[in-house]
């Protein structure tokens, strides 16, 4: 797989609670990440125990311009204008529902030159609708002002293509077909990647996503948001115990998942017990293991039956240390001829570098700004 030759992409990500902007340069099919800034809203959403879409929207409005400026600064593309700009054309109309963002963007456009980029990329979906729209409208306003085309990006594909980001030599020779496991707060999907831009969804969760399950169990246990890292930390400190939780759908022939029953099992188990530190740690360890067992079993089964050459992981849950270790050991033991790829930790959770990489593979799919829309339920085609 190769990205298009020689271009500079400015990418925007706002599908959930992270505001991200990145600048990626593609030269002779190689990637150079020039700037990548993420502003996390974790502290804010922690108070609510989860993500609140309207709050997320408000935060994206506040953060997008400063994050853009920092990313441009990192990429050495932030240049002051000699004469101030005062005519902003249609941006008032494009950002009529994002007045806070409009105010900040006007100030930015007034004072700074259009950067030397070729494309604006933005996550169009799937994700939280109010959050997606802020990023999409911001991208439209930039595309219009700078007169650069937009490439809309599917967030799930971006999590998969994170594996092509520059990390080490091995990463550049990923062999297809591949089985991709995308596990995040919003998605749990097994996707067969037959070739560049050729995907087939073979299974997905029927209810909660794996990350959502971590988050909900953490809440039951009184641990902080986001639940994944909190549960992983507690699990590490667990002593041997007798808590036993189900592995939903592990023995079924299909490639679907179900995690809501696991959360319910934790709920009932914890009703009968005092939530001592030791107990919380045991439940954390057992529930993390239950999720890992199901993910590994189904992913390896799919890899064998579709005779793939690689397994690719992506999404926030792919940053789980135990999952990374155990899937690697299982592959080594059962299918050592299949290569495993997992993005660096910073490219597992949401960020705009993965959006830029995805856009580079679709640089011919540009659209005029008038035609871009957010689609919270977008599917991978
Ligand atoms: O990909 P991501 O940043 O956002 C979505 O697209 O949803 O994933 C966030 C999810 C959260 O549910 C969080 O609890 C989970 O990823 N997560 C983890 C870990 N780090 C983040 N789950 C398990 N172990 C982790 N270390
Ligand atoms: Zn994500």
Short mmCIF file of C-alpha atoms and ligand atoms in Angstrom, two decimals:
data_model
loop_
_atom_site.label_atom_id
_atom_site.label_comp_id
_atom_site.label_asym_id
_atom_site.label_seq_id
_atom_site.Cartn_x
_atom_site.Cartn_y
_atom_site.Cartn_z
CA UNK A 1 0.00 0.00 0.00
CA UNK A 2 1.22 3.44 -0.86
CA UNK A 3 -0.01 6.93 -0.17
CA UNK A 4 -0.13 9.38 -3.04
CA UNK A 5 3.15 11.06 -3.88
CA UNK A 6 4.21 14.43 -2.57
CA UNK A 7 1.53 16.33 -0.74
CA UNK A 8 0.89 18.00 2.56
CA UNK A 9 -2.34 17.22 4.42
CA UNK A 10 -3.91 19.15 7.28
CA UNK A 11 -6.27 16.82 9.18
CA UNK A 12 -8.97 17.45 11.78
CA UNK A 13 -10.50 14.98 14.25
CA UNK A 14 -13.49 15.69 16.52
CA UNK A 15 -15.54 12.48 16.42
CA UNK A 16 -15.67 12.04 20.18
CA UNK A 17 -14.01 13.89 23.07
CA UNK A 18 -10.55 14.57 21.65
CA UNK A 19 -9.84 17.65 19.54
CA UNK A 20 -7.01 16.84 17.12
CA UNK A 21 -5.20 18.59 14.28
CA UNK A 22 -2.21 17.17 12.41
CA UNK A 23 0.02 17.99 9.45
CA UNK A 24 1.30 15.04 7.44
CA UNK A 25 3.72 15.25 4.56
CA UNK A 26 3.80 12.48 1.97
CA UNK A 27 6.99 12.31 -0.06
CA UNK A 28 7.70 9.55 -2.57
CA UNK A 29 5.17 7.32 -0.83
CA UNK A 30 6.68 7.90 2.62
CA UNK A 31 5.01 9.58 5.57
CA UNK A 32 6.47 12.41 7.63
CA UNK A 33 4.34 13.57 10.52
CA UNK A 34 5.18 17.28 10.84
CA UNK A 35 2.72 18.25 13.53
CA UNK A 36 0.22 16.38 15.69
CA UNK A 37 -1.66 18.04 18.54
CA UNK A 38 -4.48 16.53 20.61
CA UNK A 39 -6.42 18.29 23.29
CA UNK A 40 -8.21 15.83 25.53
CA UNK A 41 -11.45 16.62 27.35
CA UNK A 42 -11.02 13.74 29.81
CA UNK A 43 -10.92 15.93 32.91
CA UNK A 44 -14.21 17.59 31.99
CA UNK A 45 -16.07 14.37 31.13
CA UNK A 46 -14.70 12.64 34.23
CA UNK A 47 -17.12 14.73 36.32
CA UNK A 48 -20.02 13.13 34.45
CA UNK A 49 -18.55 9.62 34.43
CA UNK A 50 -18.72 9.58 30.61
CA UNK A 51 -18.97 11.70 27.51
CA UNK A 52 -21.63 14.35 27.27
CA UNK A 53 -22.14 15.22 23.55
CA UNK A 54 -23.16 18.88 23.96
CA UNK A 55 -20.25 19.50 26.33
CA UNK A 56 -17.92 17.82 23.84
CA UNK A 57 -19.24 20.13 21.10
CA UNK A 58 -18.66 23.21 23.24
CA UNK A 59 -15.11 22.13 24.05
CA UNK A 60 -14.25 21.41 20.40
CA UNK A 61 -15.41 24.96 19.57
CA UNK A 62 -13.03 26.37 22.16
CA UNK A 63 -10.12 24.09 21.33
CA UNK A 64 -10.02 23.84 17.54
CA UNK A 65 -8.28 27.14 16.75
CA UNK A 66 -5.58 26.86 19.47
CA UNK A 67 -4.97 23.20 18.51
CA UNK A 68 -4.74 24.18 14.83
CA UNK A 69 -2.27 26.93 15.65
CA UNK A 70 -0.10 24.59 17.73
CA UNK A 71 -0.09 21.94 15.02
CA UNK A 72 0.88 24.54 12.37
CA UNK A 73 3.58 25.87 14.71
CA UNK A 74 5.00 22.35 15.17
CA UNK A 75 5.02 21.94 11.39
CA UNK A 76 6.63 25.39 10.97
CA UNK A 77 3.71 26.53 8.85
CA UNK A 78 2.27 29.26 11.06
CA UNK A 79 2.99 32.60 9.38
CA UNK A 80 1.70 36.05 10.38
CA UNK A 81 0.05 38.11 7.65
CA UNK A 82 1.68 41.36 6.60
CA UNK A 83 -1.65 43.04 6.07
CA UNK A 84 -4.68 42.06 8.09
CA UNK A 85 -7.54 40.32 6.33
CA UNK A 86 -10.99 41.76 6.84
CA UNK A 87 -13.21 40.05 4.31
CA UNK A 88 -14.21 36.55 5.39
CA UNK A 89 -16.80 35.86 2.70
CA UNK A 90 -19.12 32.99 3.59
CA UNK A 91 -17.56 31.74 6.81
CA UNK A 92 -20.26 33.42 8.92
CA UNK A 93 -22.76 31.27 7.09
CA UNK A 94 -20.68 28.06 7.30
CA UNK A 95 -20.20 28.47 11.06
CA UNK A 96 -23.59 29.95 11.88
CA UNK A 97 -24.25 27.21 14.45
CA UNK A 98 -20.76 27.44 15.97
CA UNK A 99 -20.55 31.09 16.95
CA UNK A 100 -17.78 30.59 19.50
CA UNK A 101 -15.64 28.81 16.92
CA UNK A 102 -16.49 31.48 14.31
CA UNK A 103 -15.22 34.26 16.58
CA UNK A 104 -11.93 32.47 17.12
CA UNK A 105 -11.51 31.49 13.48
CA UNK A 106 -12.12 35.05 12.26
CA UNK A 107 -9.34 36.27 14.52
CA UNK A 108 -7.01 33.55 13.25
CA UNK A 109 -7.75 34.19 9.57
CA UNK A 110 -7.34 37.92 10.10
CA UNK A 111 -3.82 37.48 11.44
CA UNK A 112 -2.34 34.42 9.77
CA UNK A 113 -1.51 33.47 6.19
CA UNK A 114 -3.07 30.38 4.61
CA UNK A 115 -0.56 27.57 5.32
CA UNK A 116 1.22 25.72 2.51
CA UNK A 117 -0.92 22.61 2.40
CA UNK A 118 -2.64 20.74 -0.44
CA UNK A 119 -5.60 19.13 1.27
CA UNK A 120 -7.86 19.50 4.29
CA UNK A 121 -8.95 16.13 5.76
CA UNK A 122 -11.71 15.68 8.31
CA UNK A 123 -13.49 12.84 10.11
CA UNK A 124 -17.03 12.71 8.69
CA UNK A 125 -18.16 9.75 10.87
CA UNK A 126 -18.94 7.53 12.64
CA UNK A 127 -19.04 9.32 15.98
CA UNK A 128 -21.08 11.66 18.15
CA UNK A 129 -23.15 13.85 15.86
CA UNK A 130 -22.72 17.25 17.60
CA UNK A 131 -18.98 16.62 17.97
CA UNK A 132 -18.55 15.55 14.34
CA UNK A 133 -20.37 18.62 12.99
CA UNK A 134 -17.99 21.05 14.71
CA UNK A 135 -14.99 19.46 13.01
CA UNK A 136 -16.77 19.17 9.67
CA UNK A 137 -17.91 22.80 9.69
CA UNK A 138 -14.45 23.93 10.76
CA UNK A 139 -12.92 21.97 7.87
CA UNK A 140 -15.45 23.52 5.47
CA UNK A 141 -14.62 27.04 6.65
CA UNK A 142 -10.88 26.38 6.25
CA UNK A 143 -11.34 24.74 2.87
CA UNK A 144 -13.38 27.71 1.68
CA UNK A 145 -11.00 30.34 3.09
CA UNK A 146 -7.78 28.67 1.94
CA UNK A 147 -9.31 27.34 -1.30
CA UNK A 148 -8.14 23.79 -0.73
CA UNK A 149 -10.21 20.66 -1.37
CA UNK A 150 -11.53 18.45 1.44
CA UNK A 151 -11.15 14.70 1.83
CA UNK A 152 -13.74 13.21 4.23
CA UNK A 153 -12.42 10.33 6.33
CA UNK A 154 -14.09 7.35 7.99
CA UNK A 155 -12.99 7.17 11.62
CA UNK A 156 -12.93 3.36 11.77
CA UNK A 157 -10.72 3.20 8.68
CA UNK A 158 -8.44 5.82 10.26
CA UNK A 159 -7.98 3.52 13.30
CA UNK A 160 -6.97 0.70 10.92
CA UNK A 161 -4.63 2.83 8.80
CA UNK A 162 -2.90 4.11 11.96
CA UNK A 163 -0.75 1.02 11.44
CA UNK A 164 0.89 2.73 8.43
CA UNK A 165 2.14 5.70 10.44
CA UNK A 166 5.92 5.98 10.62
CA UNK A 167 7.00 3.94 13.61
CA UNK A 168 9.56 1.37 12.59
CA UNK A 169 10.85 -0.37 9.48
CA UNK A 170 8.55 -3.35 9.90
CA UNK A 171 5.48 -1.13 9.70
CA UNK A 172 6.12 -0.22 6.10
CA UNK A 173 5.74 -3.73 4.74
CA UNK A 174 2.32 -4.79 5.95
CA UNK A 175 1.10 -7.68 3.81
CA UNK A 176 -2.56 -8.00 2.86
CA UNK A 177 -5.11 -9.51 3.21
CA UNK A 178 -5.43 -8.66 6.89
CA UNK A 179 -7.94 -9.09 9.69
CA UNK A 180 -8.45 -5.79 11.49
CA UNK A 181 -9.79 -5.57 15.02
CA UNK A 182 -11.03 -2.05 15.76
CA UNK A 183 -11.81 -1.72 19.45
CA UNK A 184 -12.68 1.64 20.95
CA UNK A 185 -15.27 3.41 23.06
CA UNK A 186 -17.69 3.49 20.14
CA UNK A 187 -16.79 0.46 18.03
CA UNK A 188 -15.90 -3.19 18.19
CA UNK A 189 -15.57 -4.56 14.69
CA UNK A 190 -13.72 -7.31 12.87
CA UNK A 191 -12.96 -6.23 9.33
CA UNK A 192 -11.37 -8.18 6.52
CA UNK A 193 -9.05 -5.86 4.60
CA UNK A 194 -8.60 -7.47 1.21
CA UNK A 195 -6.52 -4.71 -0.32
CA UNK A 196 -6.11 -0.97 -0.39
CA UNK A 197 -9.60 0.53 0.10
CA UNK A 198 -11.21 -2.92 0.00
CA UNK A 199 -12.95 -3.82 3.23
CA UNK A 200 -15.56 -6.31 4.39
CA UNK A 201 -17.16 -6.14 7.81
CA UNK A 202 -17.27 -9.71 9.12
CA UNK A 203 -18.47 -9.11 12.67
CA UNK A 204 -19.24 -6.47 15.24
CA UNK A 205 -20.73 -5.93 18.67
CA UNK A 206 -24.44 -6.39 18.98
CA UNK A 207 -24.66 -4.02 21.93
CA UNK A 208 -21.85 -2.25 23.84
CA UNK A 209 -18.39 -1.64 22.39
CA UNK A 210 -15.42 -3.13 24.28
CA UNK A 211 -14.25 0.30 25.45
CA UNK A 212 -17.77 1.20 26.50
CA UNK A 213 -17.83 -2.02 28.55
CA UNK A 214 -14.57 -1.01 30.28
CA UNK A 215 -16.07 2.43 30.97
CA UNK A 216 -19.35 1.07 32.36
CA UNK A 217 -17.68 -1.56 34.56
CA UNK A 218 -15.33 1.10 35.91
CA UNK A 219 -18.33 3.20 36.83
CA UNK A 220 -19.97 0.28 38.69
CA UNK A 221 -16.71 -0.27 40.56
CA UNK A 222 -16.38 3.41 41.44
CA UNK A 223 -13.29 3.88 39.25
CA UNK A 224 -12.69 6.99 37.19
CA UNK A 225 -13.40 7.75 33.53
CA UNK A 226 -12.06 6.58 31.09
CA UNK A 227 -12.54 3.11 32.46
CA UNK A 228 -10.05 1.19 30.31
CA UNK A 229 -6.85 2.62 31.79
CA UNK A 230 -8.40 2.67 35.31
CA UNK A 231 -9.36 -1.02 35.12
CA UNK A 232 -5.96 -1.94 33.67
CA UNK A 233 -4.24 -0.19 36.60
CA UNK A 234 -6.38 -1.95 39.23
CA UNK A 235 -6.04 -5.33 37.47
CA UNK A 236 -2.26 -5.12 37.79
CA UNK A 237 -2.57 -4.95 41.57
CA UNK A 238 -5.06 -7.83 41.91
CA UNK A 239 -4.32 -10.86 44.07
CA UNK A 240 -5.72 -14.31 43.32
CA UNK A 241 -9.45 -14.51 43.92
CA UNK A 242 -12.63 -16.36 43.09
CA UNK A 243 -14.53 -13.81 40.96
CA UNK A 244 -15.70 -15.53 37.76
CA UNK A 245 -17.31 -13.64 34.91
CA UNK A 246 -18.81 -14.85 31.60
CA UNK A 247 -17.06 -14.65 28.19
CA UNK A 248 -20.11 -13.69 26.08
CA UNK A 249 -20.43 -15.37 22.66
CA UNK A 250 -16.92 -16.85 22.87
CA UNK A 251 -17.98 -20.26 21.59
CA UNK A 252 -20.30 -19.06 18.82
CA UNK A 253 -19.42 -19.60 15.19
CA UNK A 254 -20.02 -16.00 14.07
CA UNK A 255 -17.62 -13.06 14.46
CA UNK A 256 -19.99 -10.91 16.48
CA UNK A 257 -19.50 -9.72 20.04
CA UNK A 258 -21.73 -8.81 22.96
CA UNK A 259 -20.47 -7.00 26.02
CA UNK A 260 -23.57 -5.71 27.78
CA UNK A 261 -24.08 -9.03 29.61
CA UNK A 262 -20.60 -8.81 31.08
CA UNK A 263 -21.38 -5.39 32.52
CA UNK A 264 -24.65 -6.74 33.96
CA UNK A 265 -22.81 -9.71 35.49
CA UNK A 266 -20.39 -7.30 37.19
CA UNK A 267 -23.34 -5.26 38.43
CA UNK A 268 -25.06 -8.24 40.08
CA UNK A 269 -21.84 -9.69 41.41
CA UNK A 270 -20.97 -6.42 43.04
CA UNK A 271 -24.46 -6.03 44.58
CA UNK A 272 -23.80 -9.07 46.74
CA UNK A 273 -20.35 -8.00 47.87
CA UNK A 274 -18.73 -5.21 49.77
CA UNK A 275 -16.63 -3.24 47.30
CA UNK A 276 -13.34 -3.65 49.15
CA UNK A 277 -10.12 -2.66 47.39
CA UNK A 278 -9.19 -6.31 46.93
CA UNK A 279 -12.59 -7.14 45.45
CA UNK A 280 -12.51 -4.19 43.01
CA UNK A 281 -9.06 -5.27 41.82
CA UNK A 282 -10.20 -8.85 41.27
CA UNK A 283 -13.26 -7.76 39.29
CA UNK A 284 -11.06 -5.39 37.28
CA UNK A 285 -8.68 -8.22 36.43
CA UNK A 286 -11.38 -10.77 35.64
CA UNK A 287 -13.44 -8.39 33.49
CA UNK A 288 -10.37 -7.21 31.59
CA UNK A 289 -9.49 -10.88 31.01
CA UNK A 290 -13.02 -11.73 29.89
CA UNK A 291 -12.91 -8.96 27.26
CA UNK A 292 -9.41 -9.95 26.13
CA UNK A 293 -10.33 -13.65 25.87
CA UNK A 294 -13.28 -12.94 23.57
CA UNK A 295 -11.37 -10.45 21.41
CA UNK A 296 -8.42 -12.80 20.93
CA UNK A 297 -10.51 -15.91 20.29
CA UNK A 298 -12.61 -14.30 17.56
CA UNK A 299 -9.74 -12.42 15.93
CA UNK A 300 -7.54 -15.50 15.63
CA UNK A 301 -10.45 -17.59 14.41
CA UNK A 302 -11.13 -15.02 11.66
CA UNK A 303 -7.43 -14.82 10.75
CA UNK A 304 -7.28 -18.60 10.30
CA UNK A 305 -10.49 -18.98 8.38
CA UNK A 306 -9.84 -16.06 5.97
CA UNK A 307 -6.20 -17.15 5.54
CA UNK A 308 -4.81 -13.67 6.05
CA UNK A 309 -1.17 -12.62 6.21
CA UNK A 310 -1.52 -9.94 8.89
CA UNK A 311 -3.58 -8.96 11.90
CA UNK A 312 -4.03 -5.23 12.54
CA UNK A 313 -5.31 -3.69 15.75
CA UNK A 314 -6.64 -0.17 16.23
CA UNK A 315 -8.67 2.03 18.57
CA UNK A 316 -8.37 3.09 22.20
CA UNK A 317 -8.69 -0.43 23.65
CA UNK A 318 -5.72 -1.53 21.53
CA UNK A 319 -3.58 0.48 23.94
CA UNK A 320 -4.40 -2.08 26.67
CA UNK A 321 -1.08 -3.62 27.74
CA UNK A 322 -2.47 -7.06 28.56
CA UNK A 323 -4.36 -7.27 25.26
CA UNK A 324 -1.20 -6.33 23.35
CA UNK A 325 0.88 -8.90 25.22
CA UNK A 326 -1.62 -11.74 25.17
CA UNK A 327 -2.64 -11.41 21.51
CA UNK A 328 0.99 -11.35 20.51
CA UNK A 329 1.68 -14.52 22.57
CA UNK A 330 -1.39 -16.31 21.17
CA UNK A 331 -0.44 -15.51 17.57
CA UNK A 332 3.13 -16.64 18.20
CA UNK A 333 1.80 -19.94 19.58
CA UNK A 334 -1.07 -20.67 17.19
CA UNK A 335 -0.37 -18.87 13.89
CA UNK A 336 3.28 -17.74 13.93
CA UNK A 337 3.30 -17.11 10.17
CA UNK A 338 0.79 -14.26 10.54
CA UNK A 339 2.27 -10.85 11.41
CA UNK A 340 0.72 -8.70 14.12
CA UNK A 341 0.66 -4.90 13.93
CA UNK A 342 -0.49 -2.58 16.71
CA UNK A 343 -0.08 1.21 16.48
CA UNK A 344 2.07 3.08 18.98
CA UNK A 345 0.07 3.96 22.09
CA UNK A 346 -0.39 7.59 21.02
CA UNK A 347 -1.95 6.50 17.72
CA UNK A 348 -4.43 4.04 19.30
CA UNK A 349 -6.62 6.65 20.96
CA UNK A 350 -8.24 9.37 18.85
CA UNK A 351 -5.92 11.84 17.10
CA UNK A 352 -5.69 13.56 13.71
CA UNK A 353 -2.49 11.85 12.50
CA UNK A 354 -4.55 8.74 11.74
CA UNK A 355 -7.06 10.89 9.85
CA UNK A 356 -4.27 12.35 7.72
CA UNK A 357 -2.89 8.90 6.85
CA UNK A 358 -6.35 7.71 5.83
CA UNK A 359 -6.80 10.83 3.66
CA UNK A 360 -3.49 10.19 1.92
CA UNK A 361 -4.85 6.87 0.66
CA UNK A 362 -7.96 8.65 -0.62
CA UNK A 363 -6.46 11.86 -1.93
CA UNK A 364 -8.42 11.50 -5.16
CA UNK A 365 -11.72 11.45 -3.26
CA UNK A 366 -11.83 15.20 -2.77
CA UNK A 367 -15.15 16.97 -2.44
CA UNK A 368 -16.08 20.64 -2.61
CA UNK A 369 -16.80 22.06 0.84
CA UNK A 370 -20.52 22.48 0.07
CA UNK A 371 -20.86 18.69 -0.27
CA UNK A 372 -19.36 17.56 3.06
CA UNK A 373 -21.69 16.33 5.82
CA UNK A 374 -21.23 14.64 9.18
CA UNK A 375 -22.60 11.10 9.29
CA UNK A 376 -22.74 9.66 12.83
CA UNK A 377 -23.61 6.18 11.53
CA UNK A 378 -21.18 6.03 8.61
CA UNK A 379 -20.21 2.46 7.61
CA UNK A 380 -16.98 1.30 6.04
CA UNK A 381 -17.47 0.62 2.34
O1 LIG B 1 -10.44 5.26 20.10
P1 LIG B 1 -10.82 6.03 21.29
O2 LIG B 1 -9.88 7.08 21.82
O3 LIG B 1 -12.20 6.77 21.08
C1 LIG B 1 -13.27 6.21 20.34
O4 LIG B 1 -13.24 6.25 19.09
O5 LIG B 1 -14.16 5.66 21.03
O6 LIG B 1 -11.16 4.97 22.45
C2 LIG B 1 -11.54 5.33 23.75
C3 LIG B 1 -11.85 4.07 24.53
C4 LIG B 1 -12.44 4.32 25.92
O7 LIG B 1 -13.59 3.51 26.08
C5 LIG B 1 -11.33 3.88 26.88
O8 LIG B 1 -11.81 3.35 28.10
C6 LIG B 1 -10.61 2.83 26.06
O9 LIG B 1 -10.64 3.32 24.74
N1 LIG B 1 -9.22 2.67 26.50
C7 LIG B 1 -8.74 1.53 27.03
C8 LIG B 1 -7.39 1.80 27.38
N2 LIG B 1 -7.10 3.09 27.03
C9 LIG B 1 -8.24 3.60 26.48
N3 LIG B 1 -9.32 0.35 27.26
C10 LIG B 1 -8.57 -0.61 27.84
N4 LIG B 1 -7.29 -0.43 28.22
C11 LIG B 1 -6.66 0.75 28.02
N5 LIG B 1 -5.40 0.90 28.40
ZN1 LIG B 2 -11.70 6.34 17.87
#
